[in-house]
Amino acid sequence: VARNARENSVTKCDRPVPVILCGGSGTRLWPLSTADRPKQFVALVDDRPMLVATIARVADTGRYADPLIVTGHDHAGEVRRMADLAGRPEARLVLEPVGRNTAPAAVAAALIAGRDDPSTIIALLPADHVVGDPQAFHAALARATAAARAGRIVTIGIEPDRPETGYGYIRLGAPVAGLDAVCDLDRFVEKPDAETAAGFLETGGHVWNAGIFVARADVLLDEATRHAPDIVAACRAAIATDAAGDIDLDAGAFADAPSVAFDVAVMERTDRGAVVPAEMGWSDVGSWQAVWRERKAEADAAGNVAPADTVLIGSRDCLVAGEGGRVALVEVEGLAVIRGPEGLLICPLDRSQEARQVADRLAGKP
Amino acid sequence: VARNARENSVTKCDRPVPVILCGGSGTRLWPLSTADRPKQFVALVDDRPMLVATIARVADTGRYADPLIVTGHDHAGEVRRMADLAGRPEARLVLEPVGRNTAPAAVAAALIAGRDDPSTIIALLPADHVVGDPQAFHAALARATAAARAGRIVTIGIEPDRPETGYGYIRLGAPVAGLDAVCDLDRFVEKPDAETAAGFLETGGHVWNAGIFVARADVLLDEATRHAPDIVAACRAAIATDAAGDIDLDAGAFADAPSVAFDVAVMERTDRGAVVPAEMGWSDVGSWQAVWRERKAEADAAGNVAPADTVLIGSRDCLVAGEGGRVALVEVEGLAVIRGPEGLLICPLDRSQEARQVADRLAGKP
């Protein structure tokens, strides 16, 4: 009851600015996601591209201010189209001349969002994640916003429901006094081995790092200046002081920023970190196995997720995705069969992390 | 030396008439072979359709007379095109208004080929088999022709090189006196189980039934009249007495012939049967596993037979066939990945007999 009362009392100026980080160039979901058409622009778990779903998730103007979307120059048209599709034509684009990972994107967004009011709260949101329970997402973001208002840099930590080895973890510290369901951030934990992950699940106190961060612009910039001053300098130089509407980051200046993740540059170093644990049906959809898991509701009795015209004979727990005519699966199990613009992938779902090797090889990487 | 002398002395009138049986509607190699485009019209083991290779195999006019090709009405144009491609535009087509299996086709061919000279020898040859060693094929056919001249109905029996359970076998009888490497036909053996097949391989005396039969037209017709008179009557009624060039079998008359294989209607019953055992790199290419086996010479070091642009990561013993852009195989083993006009098949090679179920299901069969 106390929590609901607080959430309902959110005032206009408390609304966080969603900063949608849309610069990913993921290769893990080849061939539907390619270098030219990264994952966030693809419909993977339903009929909407993931970016459209992400923008729509924060489209409620009662809860959220107009979003900023940080993306690469080459994708400006596509992002603009998807913002319109999501019903948020007010979105402003922050256009990176070159990808520099999430720390420079976060700092640039903080400089832009906080220009008029440095106490503006920003919520950094990856463009290509799934959230199955939007109400839980809104509730977690409201708690994180309250903690950010109090001067913390807050991350939403996902309560694990399986001993996942594909995610980084965060160890929870003590509950923060005066804040509802917020803990200190004890430390980040690299992707664990299976035994360690099982231990985390059993003993509790560890959540998945979802890459969602909420902070006041001024707090984020203070901490970035302390721990990564070169990023702040590069970003300040890259933003024209009179920028309105979409923001074109200056190529020469922005290229000076080191390419580093916000977690690493700031969150692992700051002593203002906090965590809001949440269960909200979250997935980073980082492999075809994750796509299959997210689409389980569509599966037939044998666990196959496939278009209606698929011929399935003696086959179990398979995923057929992409377009290109009828597929027939005969006596196979746990297989991903994915058709995309660059080709056809056949891979066991439980080895589907290896699909990135295909994209790397096609890109001429060793 | 004796054998070569006899082969070289073959006179013009000794040349057998190749009767290419091209009525198959196989579904075992779906999706490259379909109801509309049966296996014999498809390039499966090299860049020529199997029918073209079969016609070309008997194109030497020193050894073989002009061929007859028995096929369905709907395929006349395709067969004519392939006879030209194979360099045998002289081929005559025998057009079946409806498929009736091989016994009526054999009888019709005997009536047509033997009209002017009943002692003409015909060699019934399936259109969709592979022969890896054409010289051995010619030698076996020459021995079979000699035995046919002596009044026998001869089948070429393939010496097994593995305990195959997918073929019917023939048990060899005693050697035939006065003929080189010809045995009596003891009896036909249904497709055996694995243990029986292994026993055949170990003890010898059993060969694979390749569906190749050589006989004088009059002998074949005598034996057919004895064991399957209704077939002979239907075929006589179906052939216009003045037929020249391609022969259109009369629809009403030919439909009266029972649909039955030549093996069953005549060979299993006649006491004039004989066998010429042969090793000639033969395969009926009856499954994707057989295609993979026939194309082994193209395989990479890990046993994969696939187009040059295929991305292969941690994958072994796979077959990628058909057209449709790049394929990437990641951590899979022993898999068939086949693209055809009706769709994409994914199936373990050692279960690839089951692919026919797909074609059956698409055709609405139970």
XYZ file of C-alpha atoms in Angstrom:
732
model
C 0.000 0.000 0.000
C 2.795 2.404 0.896
C 4.523 1.619 -2.402
C 1.413 2.248 -4.483
C 0.789 5.513 -2.726
C 4.302 6.685 -3.500
C 4.114 5.617 -7.137
C 0.818 7.362 -7.651
C 2.240 10.570 -6.218
C 4.926 10.816 -8.924
C 4.913 14.375 -10.259
C 5.581 15.469 -13.794
C 9.168 16.486 -13.056
C 9.859 13.124 -11.419
C 9.297 11.343 -14.713
C 12.560 9.804 -15.862
C 13.792 10.386 -19.386
C 14.078 6.959 -21.051
C 17.441 6.761 -22.792
C 17.182 3.858 -25.200
C 20.598 2.476 -26.076
C 20.232 1.363 -29.654
C 23.809 1.072 -30.824
C 24.233 -2.681 -30.564
C 25.675 -4.571 -33.489
C 25.043 -8.027 -32.091
C 26.029 -11.077 -34.069
C 24.595 -13.645 -31.694
C 21.307 -13.938 -33.554
C 22.695 -14.380 -37.031
C 21.183 -14.742 -39.610
C 18.062 -12.783 -38.596
C 20.290 -10.202 -36.959
C 23.172 -9.089 -39.163
C 25.803 -6.384 -39.195
C 23.497 -4.281 -41.389
C 20.379 -5.025 -39.379
C 21.175 -5.519 -35.696
C 18.902 -7.425 -33.366
C 16.984 -4.391 -32.064
C 15.514 -3.806 -35.529
C 14.269 -7.387 -35.892
C 11.029 -9.001 -34.704
C 12.365 -11.928 -32.689
C 9.814 -12.876 -30.058
C 6.647 -11.406 -31.510
C 5.625 -9.472 -34.594
C 7.210 -6.173 -33.511
C 10.874 -5.253 -33.854
C 12.425 -5.247 -30.391
C 13.111 -1.489 -30.531
C 9.443 -0.769 -31.221
C 8.492 -2.852 -28.181
C 11.107 -1.059 -26.063
C 9.891 2.413 -27.078
C 6.245 1.396 -26.600
C 7.079 0.096 -23.108
C 7.928 3.642 -22.003
C 5.294 5.411 -24.086
C 3.053 6.262 -21.124
C 3.618 10.006 -20.754
C 2.156 9.848 -17.255
C 5.166 7.796 -16.185
C 7.939 8.717 -18.590
C 9.257 11.842 -20.299
C 9.940 11.912 -24.052
C 12.677 9.415 -24.816
C 16.159 9.900 -26.152
C 17.347 7.156 -28.484
C 21.108 6.792 -28.890
C 21.946 5.061 -32.148
C 24.373 4.986 -35.041
C 24.155 7.513 -37.859
C 23.421 4.771 -40.378
C 20.309 3.700 -38.513
C 18.700 7.129 -38.013
C 15.964 6.545 -40.596
C 15.074 3.113 -39.267
C 14.962 4.352 -35.659
C 12.801 7.330 -36.607
C 10.395 5.010 -38.401
C 10.228 2.717 -35.382
C 9.652 5.601 -32.954
C 6.672 6.587 -35.107
C 5.469 2.973 -35.175
C 5.708 2.854 -31.383
C 3.600 5.995 -31.095
C 6.445 8.213 -29.843
C 7.327 10.589 -32.694
C 8.502 13.016 -29.973
C 11.552 10.826 -29.400
C 14.842 12.650 -29.941
C 17.691 10.793 -31.583
C 21.280 11.070 -30.405
C 23.318 10.021 -33.402
C 26.716 8.459 -32.845
C 29.186 8.895 -35.695
C 30.904 5.752 -34.438
C 30.052 3.122 -31.830
C 31.757 3.630 -28.472
C 29.847 1.150 -26.274
C 27.467 2.296 -23.545
C 29.532 4.586 -21.279
C 29.928 7.431 -23.815
C 26.285 6.966 -24.848
C 25.172 7.284 -21.211
C 27.306 10.363 -20.599
C 26.139 12.072 -23.797
C 22.529 11.343 -22.860
C 23.077 12.747 -19.347
C 24.582 15.944 -20.790
C 21.657 16.375 -23.186
C 18.833 15.416 -20.819
C 20.260 17.409 -17.933
C 21.110 20.618 -19.762
C 18.070 22.561 -18.569
C 17.659 20.753 -15.264
C 20.720 18.824 -14.021
C 18.523 16.921 -11.568
C 16.609 15.298 -14.420
C 16.524 11.537 -13.992
C 17.534 9.341 -16.888
C 16.817 5.628 -17.273
C 19.270 3.818 -19.542
C 17.410 1.022 -21.324
C 18.862 -1.460 -23.824
C 16.826 -1.440 -27.033
C 16.922 -5.189 -27.554
C 15.674 -6.835 -24.384
C 12.385 -8.524 -23.642
C 10.232 -7.636 -20.640
C 7.397 -10.080 -20.180
C 5.760 -8.246 -17.268
C 5.510 -4.516 -18.060
C 3.726 -3.721 -14.774
C 6.638 -5.166 -12.807
C 8.976 -3.171 -15.032
C 7.107 0.073 -14.286
C 7.096 -0.688 -10.565
C 10.832 -1.467 -10.539
C 11.600 1.678 -12.510
C 9.512 3.748 -10.095
C 11.504 2.386 -7.131
C 14.752 2.971 -9.004
C 13.642 6.524 -9.800
C 13.020 7.187 -6.118
C 16.491 5.889 -5.255
C 18.023 7.952 -8.067
C 16.252 11.038 -6.725
C 18.055 10.317 -3.442
C 21.415 10.446 -5.243
C 22.055 6.822 -6.113
C 22.982 5.300 -9.439
C 20.555 2.426 -9.561
C 20.510 -0.735 -11.574
C 17.550 -3.066 -11.959
C 18.757 -6.545 -10.989
C 16.819 -9.516 -12.267
C 16.003 -12.275 -9.779
C 17.376 -15.456 -11.387
C 14.968 -18.327 -12.035
C 17.626 -20.723 -13.382
C 21.399 -21.233 -12.997
C 22.179 -19.159 -16.091
C 25.845 -18.977 -17.073
C 25.308 -16.538 -19.928
C 24.696 -13.452 -17.788
C 26.823 -11.355 -15.477
C 25.583 -11.232 -11.877
C 25.456 -8.539 -9.207
C 25.867 -9.363 -5.530
C 23.381 -7.482 -3.397
C 24.539 -5.477 -0.412
C 22.481 -4.318 2.542
C 19.008 -2.807 2.126
C 19.143 0.968 1.776
C 17.424 2.693 4.681
C 14.418 4.816 3.752
C 14.005 3.311 0.289
C 11.564 0.603 -0.649
C 13.202 -2.628 -1.899
C 16.548 -1.053 -2.792
C 19.889 -2.597 -1.839
C 23.437 -1.384 -1.922
C 25.391 -2.722 -4.878
C 28.040 -4.966 -3.341
C 29.911 -5.985 -6.484
C 29.645 -7.170 -10.074
C 30.339 -10.852 -10.768
C 31.564 -12.060 -14.172
C 29.576 -14.751 -15.998
C 29.889 -17.721 -13.620
C 30.514 -21.382 -14.329
C 27.588 -23.777 -13.908
C 28.438 -24.732 -10.331
C 28.796 -21.118 -9.211
C 25.546 -20.186 -10.962
C 23.735 -23.029 -9.207
C 25.145 -21.772 -5.900
C 23.892 -18.237 -6.584
C 20.432 -19.602 -7.320
C 20.397 -21.673 -4.130
C 21.807 -19.161 -1.667
C 20.197 -16.064 -3.191
C 21.569 -12.572 -2.874
C 22.666 -12.450 -6.508
C 20.749 -10.925 -9.404
C 21.342 -10.742 -13.153
C 22.877 -7.598 -14.565
C 20.278 -6.403 -17.060
C 22.152 -3.307 -18.194
C 19.370 -1.006 -16.968
C 20.638 2.032 -15.030
C 18.709 4.912 -13.473
C 20.364 8.076 -12.156
C 20.087 11.838 -11.887
C 21.971 13.401 -14.794
C 24.164 15.415 -12.421
C 24.984 12.388 -10.262
C 25.849 10.289 -13.283
C 28.069 13.062 -14.659
C 29.764 13.598 -11.261
C 30.605 9.919 -11.010
C 31.655 9.693 -14.672
C 33.900 12.714 -14.184
C 35.468 11.017 -11.156
C 36.003 7.590 -12.780
C 36.135 8.280 -16.527
C 36.935 11.961 -17.118
C 38.113 11.403 -20.702
C 34.651 10.157 -21.628
C 32.986 13.234 -20.173
C 35.437 15.525 -21.942
C 34.923 13.825 -25.285
C 31.146 13.898 -24.939
C 31.049 17.583 -23.911
C 33.131 18.421 -26.970
C 30.891 16.329 -29.199
C 27.625 18.100 -28.328
C 26.869 21.459 -29.941
C 25.652 23.833 -27.218
C 22.650 24.939 -29.265
C 21.521 21.426 -30.187
C 17.747 21.002 -30.441
C 15.738 18.147 -31.896
C 17.945 15.263 -32.929
C 21.558 15.578 -31.831
C 24.418 14.829 -34.202
C 27.462 14.031 -32.098
C 30.619 15.534 -33.589
C 32.595 12.786 -35.262
C 36.094 13.974 -34.376
C 35.298 14.727 -30.739
C 33.217 11.640 -30.024
C 35.814 9.349 -31.579
C 38.170 10.452 -28.762
C 35.964 8.721 -26.182
C 37.247 5.304 -25.185
C 34.932 2.439 -26.107
C 33.801 1.022 -22.777
C 30.652 -0.223 -21.114
C 28.913 1.939 -18.529
C 29.064 -0.938 -16.038
C 32.836 -1.047 -16.287
C 33.572 2.677 -16.581
C 31.291 3.861 -13.787
C 29.152 1.267 -12.027
C 31.929 -1.037 -10.918
C 33.808 1.924 -9.442
C 31.227 4.242 -7.928
C 30.238 3.992 -4.262
C 26.793 5.386 -5.075
C 25.563 2.211 -6.751
C 22.298 0.620 -5.710
C 20.172 -2.264 -6.933
C 16.441 -2.696 -7.289
C 15.785 -6.444 -7.494
C 12.920 -7.298 -9.808
C 11.067 -10.146 -11.405
C 9.681 -8.877 -14.668
C 10.010 -11.654 -17.252
C 13.226 -10.167 -18.510
C 15.570 -11.647 -21.109
C 18.402 -10.157 -23.124
C 17.425 -12.611 -25.898
C 21.087 -13.281 -26.410
C 20.839 -16.578 -28.268
C 18.417 -18.628 -30.306
C 17.861 -20.744 -27.231
C 16.646 -17.591 -25.450
C 14.321 -16.817 -28.370
C 12.910 -20.335 -28.176
C 12.409 -19.949 -24.411
C 10.646 -16.580 -24.856
C 8.332 -18.071 -27.473
C 7.488 -21.234 -25.520
C 3.843 -20.186 -25.300
C 3.559 -20.821 -29.060
C 5.104 -24.303 -28.893
C 3.283 -27.458 -29.914
C 2.952 -30.385 -27.501
C 6.461 -31.554 -28.422
C 8.020 -28.169 -27.657
C 8.491 -27.051 -31.269
C 8.145 -23.347 -32.023
C 7.625 -23.111 -35.774
C 5.437 -21.541 -38.464
C 2.049 -23.179 -38.975
C 2.999 -24.764 -42.311
C 5.997 -26.609 -40.840
C 5.919 -30.389 -41.266
C 7.031 -31.950 -37.990
C 7.769 -35.674 -37.883
C 9.278 -37.191 -34.749
C 10.874 -33.875 -33.787
C 11.041 -32.155 -30.388
C 12.010 -28.822 -28.848
C 13.019 -27.120 -32.083
C 12.829 -23.491 -33.191
C 12.097 -22.559 -36.801
C 12.298 -18.822 -37.493
C 12.672 -16.402 -40.358
C 11.053 -16.482 -43.762
C 11.664 -18.652 -46.798
C 9.016 -21.262 -47.468
C 8.025 -24.459 -45.807
C 10.340 -26.347 -43.435
C 10.130 -30.062 -42.672
C 11.837 -31.398 -39.550
C 12.219 -35.164 -39.414
C 13.553 -36.925 -36.304
C 15.539 -33.994 -34.939
C 15.632 -32.570 -31.421
C 16.618 -29.245 -29.899
C 17.586 -27.690 -33.207
C 17.491 -24.060 -34.345
C 16.597 -23.604 -38.027
C 16.812 -19.904 -38.865
C 16.444 -18.273 -42.275
C 17.727 -14.718 -42.713
C 18.945 -12.352 -45.416
C 22.497 -13.696 -45.250
C 21.667 -17.381 -45.105
C 20.308 -20.352 -43.207
C 21.566 -21.401 -39.772
C 21.292 -24.938 -38.437
C 22.531 -25.276 -34.868
C 21.570 -27.113 -31.689
C 19.735 -24.649 -29.420
C 22.052 -25.480 -26.547
C 25.054 -24.519 -28.693
C 23.396 -21.477 -30.203
C 25.867 -19.060 -28.588
C 28.259 -20.338 -31.269
C 26.157 -18.746 -34.014
C 28.176 -15.552 -33.527
C 31.131 -17.420 -34.999
C 29.266 -17.564 -38.287
C 28.753 -13.797 -38.374
C 32.378 -13.275 -37.377
C 33.595 -15.574 -40.104
C 31.407 -13.866 -42.721
C 32.801 -10.527 -41.540
C 36.293 -11.875 -42.113
C 37.189 -11.977 -38.436
C 39.510 -14.756 -37.276
C 40.458 -63.563 -72.798
C 37.560 -65.781 -73.808
C 35.096 -63.220 -72.456
C 36.687 -60.302 -74.318
C 36.728 -62.245 -77.537
C 33.024 -62.948 -77.205
C 32.172 -59.321 -76.334
C 34.145 -57.979 -79.248
C 32.380 -60.303 -81.601
C 28.965 -58.814 -80.786
C 27.165 -58.193 -84.048
C 24.793 -55.392 -84.798
C 21.714 -57.539 -84.240
C 23.048 -58.697 -80.843
C 22.886 -55.174 -79.493
C 20.226 -55.001 -76.774
C 17.559 -52.310 -76.881
C 17.871 -50.299 -73.683
C 14.408 -49.852 -72.180
C 14.714 -47.055 -69.687
C 11.983 -47.232 -67.066
C 11.259 -43.609 -66.262
C 7.878 -43.766 -64.598
C 8.980 -43.480 -60.982
C 7.265 -40.993 -58.744
C 9.598 -41.386 -55.774
C 9.064 -39.385 -52.652
C 12.141 -40.593 -50.808
C 14.271 -37.667 -51.911
C 11.869 -34.899 -51.034
C 12.249 -31.918 -51.400
C 14.589 -32.095 -54.421
C 12.439 -34.858 -55.831
C 8.730 -34.067 -55.752
C 5.517 -35.463 -57.166
C 5.835 -33.014 -60.071
C 9.542 -33.611 -60.598
C 10.527 -37.187 -59.719
C 14.057 -38.168 -58.825
C 15.103 -39.220 -62.346
C 14.745 -35.622 -63.555
C 16.932 -34.202 -60.787
C 20.703 -33.843 -60.573
C 21.444 -35.623 -57.313
C 24.986 -36.952 -57.371
C 26.562 -34.763 -60.022
C 25.488 -31.931 -62.279
C 23.401 -34.085 -64.636
C 19.843 -35.249 -64.032
C 19.911 -38.983 -63.351
C 17.931 -39.755 -66.513
C 20.496 -37.950 -68.648
C 23.264 -40.026 -67.072
C 21.264 -43.217 -67.620
C 20.634 -42.475 -71.322
C 24.266 -41.419 -71.818
C 25.420 -44.684 -70.211
C 23.881 -46.639 -73.106
C 24.653 -44.080 -75.818
C 27.414 -46.151 -77.422
C 25.745 -47.364 -80.626
C 28.406 -50.024 -81.001
C 27.048 -51.718 -77.887
C 23.414 -50.664 -77.669
C 20.511 -50.127 -80.059
C 18.422 -46.936 -79.926
C 16.682 -46.766 -76.564
C 13.028 -46.877 -75.651
C 12.080 -44.690 -72.711
C 8.871 -45.583 -70.873
C 7.488 -42.601 -69.015
C 4.314 -40.817 -68.031
C 2.464 -38.614 -70.495
C 3.074 -35.548 -68.350
C 6.823 -35.942 -68.565
C 7.143 -36.440 -72.353
C 8.627 -32.988 -72.949
C 11.136 -33.283 -70.128
C 12.235 -36.761 -71.246
C 12.614 -35.641 -74.856
C 14.756 -32.712 -73.716
C 16.932 -35.024 -71.619
C 17.361 -37.550 -74.449
C 18.666 -34.681 -76.583
C 20.939 -33.546 -73.740
C 22.294 -37.079 -73.457
C 23.067 -37.140 -77.178
C 20.375 -39.716 -78.053
C 17.640 -37.836 -79.942
C 16.874 -41.179 -81.635
C 15.296 -42.412 -78.400
C 11.656 -43.421 -78.768
C 9.263 -42.608 -75.965
C 6.602 -45.020 -74.759
C 4.058 -42.826 -73.048
C 1.995 -44.272 -70.251
C -1.400 -42.617 -69.739
C -1.240 -43.823 -66.127
C 1.466 -45.440 -64.003
C 1.157 -49.234 -63.696
C 4.548 -50.124 -62.165
C 7.232 -51.995 -64.123
C 5.589 -55.216 -65.343
C 3.219 -53.547 -67.861
C 6.049 -51.199 -68.899
C 8.332 -54.195 -69.558
C 5.677 -56.062 -71.520
C 4.776 -53.009 -73.621
C 8.456 -52.461 -74.376
C 8.898 -56.112 -75.384
C 5.917 -55.894 -77.734
C 7.275 -52.720 -79.343
C 10.947 -53.711 -79.527
C 10.171 -57.241 -80.732
C 7.582 -56.412 -83.382
C 9.931 -56.764 -86.345
C 12.241 -59.325 -84.752
C 10.855 -61.242 -81.762
C 14.354 -62.355 -80.834
C 15.409 -58.759 -80.174
C 16.992 -58.453 -76.746
C 15.768 -55.758 -74.399
C 17.547 -54.484 -71.280
C 15.222 -52.981 -68.687
C 17.092 -50.187 -66.894
C 15.744 -47.990 -64.100
C 16.187 -44.308 -65.002
C 17.231 -43.198 -61.538
C 20.134 -45.358 -60.447
C 23.824 -44.569 -60.195
C 26.505 -46.696 -61.794
C 29.972 -45.693 -60.674
C 31.855 -48.086 -62.956
C 30.414 -47.952 -66.490
C 32.966 -50.450 -67.873
C 31.809 -53.039 -65.348
C 28.221 -52.178 -66.292
C 28.929 -52.783 -69.990
C 30.695 -56.061 -69.234
C 27.832 -57.288 -67.017
C 25.276 -56.319 -69.644
C 27.250 -58.150 -72.332
C 27.256 -61.341 -70.224
C 23.546 -60.868 -69.518
C 22.895 -60.390 -73.236
C 24.645 -63.662 -74.015
C 22.522 -65.469 -71.416
C 19.378 -63.791 -72.770
C 20.299 -64.920 -76.270
C 20.353 -68.468 -74.825
C 16.751 -68.043 -73.656
C 17.163 -66.855 -70.066
C 15.597 -63.842 -68.377
C 18.625 -62.340 -66.702
C 18.973 -59.918 -63.846
C 22.146 -58.092 -62.897
C 22.763 -58.813 -59.203
C 24.970 -56.413 -57.281
C 27.652 -57.921 -55.025
C 26.974 -56.371 -51.597
C 29.772 -54.390 -49.930
C 27.862 -53.684 -46.717
C 24.999 -55.297 -44.762
C 22.367 -53.112 -46.397
C 18.812 -53.565 -45.121
C 17.265 -51.173 -47.632
C 17.505 -53.473 -50.644
C 15.900 -56.746 -51.679
C 18.337 -59.621 -52.212
C 18.546 -62.501 -54.693
C 19.966 -65.879 -53.706
C 22.241 -67.276 -56.373
C 21.734 -70.797 -57.719
C 24.248 -72.953 -59.531
C 26.476 -71.595 -62.304
C 24.882 -72.011 -65.727
C 26.867 -74.348 -67.934
C 28.267 -72.794 -71.087
C 27.759 -69.201 -69.952
C 30.426 -66.995 -68.456
C 29.701 -65.891 -64.870
C 25.955 -66.511 -64.992
C 24.068 -68.307 -62.205
C 20.608 -69.695 -61.932
C 18.250 -67.476 -59.978
C 17.445 -69.433 -56.824
C 14.978 -67.030 -55.210
C 14.181 -63.456 -54.288
C 14.618 -62.423 -50.643
C 12.672 -59.533 -49.133
C 14.570 -56.642 -47.512
C 16.312 -58.410 -44.609
C 16.817 -57.349 -41.017
C 20.318 -56.265 -39.967
C 21.356 -59.681 -38.673
C 20.219 -61.478 -41.828
C 21.935 -58.874 -44.027
C 25.170 -59.333 -42.102
C 24.874 -63.098 -42.609
C 24.397 -62.626 -46.379
C 27.521 -60.490 -46.513
C 29.539 -63.027 -44.549
C 28.442 -66.235 -46.252
C 28.093 -64.789 -49.764
C 25.793 -66.191 -52.426
C 23.378 -63.259 -52.158
C 23.300 -60.191 -54.362
C 21.228 -57.008 -54.374
C 18.238 -56.813 -56.672
C 19.021 -53.799 -58.859
C 15.884 -53.983 -60.979
C 17.887 -54.522 -64.186
C 16.495 -57.278 -66.423
C 17.718 -58.530 -69.797
C 15.730 -60.904 -72.016
C 14.739 -61.699 -75.565
C 11.421 -60.013 -76.314
C 9.797 -63.336 -77.234
C 11.053 -65.072 -74.088
C 9.846 -62.229 -71.900
C 6.446 -62.264 -73.571
C 6.175 -66.063 -73.312
C 6.891 -65.966 -69.591
C 4.613 -62.947 -69.054
C 1.829 -64.735 -70.936
C 2.332 -67.766 -68.695
C 2.441 -65.873 -65.369
C 0.587 -62.605 -66.032
C -1.647 -62.991 -69.086
C -3.867 -60.037 -68.159
C -0.865 -57.722 -68.424
C 0.024 -59.002 -71.878
C -3.574 -58.673 -73.061
C -3.865 -55.114 -71.755
C -0.567 -54.091 -73.341
C -1.392 -55.641 -76.721
C -4.671 -53.732 -76.719
C -2.899 -50.515 -75.736
C -0.452 -50.464 -78.659
C -1.638 -49.323 -82.073
C -0.363 -51.784 -84.674
C 0.963 -49.031 -86.905
C 2.788 -47.171 -84.166
C 6.024 -45.513 -85.294
C 8.151 -42.936 -83.514
C 6.900 -42.253 -79.986
C 4.181 -44.608 -78.820
C 1.099 -43.324 -77.042
C -0.360 -46.207 -75.055
C -4.139 -46.244 -75.206
C -5.507 -44.935 -71.937
C -8.524 -47.215 -71.596
C -6.676 -50.386 -72.549
C -3.518 -49.749 -70.529
C -5.516 -48.851 -67.435
C -6.785 -52.467 -67.438
C -3.283 -53.743 -66.675
C -2.751 -54.508 -62.996
C -0.142 -52.330 -61.328
C 2.641 -54.731 -60.391
C 6.426 -54.913 -60.496
C 8.150 -57.055 -63.129
C 10.047 -58.879 -60.352
C 6.801 -59.996 -58.772
C 4.734 -60.649 -61.909
C 7.363 -62.597 -63.846
C 10.803 -62.997 -62.291
C 9.710 -64.589 -59.025
C 7.656 -67.136 -60.962
C 9.625 -68.009 -64.100
C 12.014 -70.981 -64.173
C 14.108 -69.264 -66.856
C 15.590 -66.703 -64.465
C 19.352 -66.195 -64.285
C 21.674 -63.790 -62.487
C 24.838 -62.049 -63.590
C 26.641 -60.976 -60.408
C 28.458 -57.668 -60.812
C 30.402 -55.037 -58.952
C 29.805 -51.763 -60.735
C 29.489 -49.014 -58.135
C 25.724 -49.280 -58.238
C 23.262 -47.450 -55.993
C 19.540 -46.874 -56.286
C 20.123 -43.555 -54.495
C 17.094 -44.267 -52.414
C 17.728 -41.872 -49.548
C 19.686 -38.751 -48.696
C 22.152 -40.988 -46.904
C 22.760 -42.765 -50.233
C 23.270 -39.407 -51.957
C 25.803 -38.432 -49.293
C 27.579 -41.766 -49.741
C 27.696 -41.347 -53.548
C 29.124 -37.852 -53.168
C 31.727 -38.750 -50.571
C 34.550 -37.840 -52.980
C 33.512 -34.177 -52.616
C 33.505 -34.262 -48.808
C 35.762 -32.072 -46.683
C 38.064 -33.613 -44.075
C 35.157 -33.820 -41.621
C 32.934 -35.693 -44.064
C 30.689 -32.774 -44.997
C 29.347 -32.624 -48.556
C 28.197 -29.054 -49.078
C 28.406 -26.096 -51.456
C 31.632 -24.115 -51.333
C 30.069 -21.100 -49.596
C 28.768 -23.180 -46.659
C 30.022 -22.077 -43.246
C 30.949 -25.188 -41.285
C 31.701 -24.863 -37.583
C 32.244 -27.982 -35.497
C 30.091 -30.047 -37.863
C 30.695 -33.534 -39.276
C 29.308 -35.916 -41.899
C 26.556 -33.615 -43.138
C 24.973 -33.208 -46.564
C 23.816 -29.812 -47.817
C 22.028 -29.934 -51.180
C 19.704 -27.882 -53.329
C 19.731 -24.182 -53.986
C 18.773 -21.239 -51.849
C 21.681 -19.185 -50.551
C 24.316 -19.759 -47.963
C 23.980 -22.392 -45.235
C 25.791 -22.348 -41.905
C 26.072 -25.569 -39.904
C 27.152 -25.136 -36.310
C 27.909 -28.136 -34.081
C 25.734 -30.635 -35.919
C 26.556 -34.154 -37.087
C 25.161 -36.508 -39.700
C 22.444 -34.109 -40.826
C 20.774 -33.707 -44.222
C 19.886 -30.101 -45.088
C 18.062 -30.092 -48.408
C 16.419 -27.131 -50.150
C 13.899 -27.843 -52.914
C 10.955 -26.234 -54.659
C 8.501 -27.418 -51.996
C 10.568 -26.578 -48.960
C 13.539 -27.270 -46.723
C 14.205 -30.686 -45.164
C 16.247 -31.164 -42.007
C 16.753 -34.814 -41.100
C 19.498 -37.052 -39.719
C 21.074 -38.907 -42.644
C 20.572 -42.223 -40.871
C 16.843 -41.496 -40.606
C 16.533 -40.087 -44.095
C 14.234 -42.886 -45.271
C 11.608 -41.050 -43.211
C 11.706 -38.079 -45.596
C 9.060 -39.807 -47.700
C 6.636 -39.196 -44.844
C 6.948 -35.486 -45.554
C 6.005 -35.916 -49.207
C 3.156 -38.201 -48.197
C 1.868 -35.714 -45.678
C 2.043 -32.849 -48.187
C 0.142 -35.038 -50.652
C -2.552 -35.508 -48.029
C -1.805 -39.188 -47.471
C -2.287 -40.550 -43.952
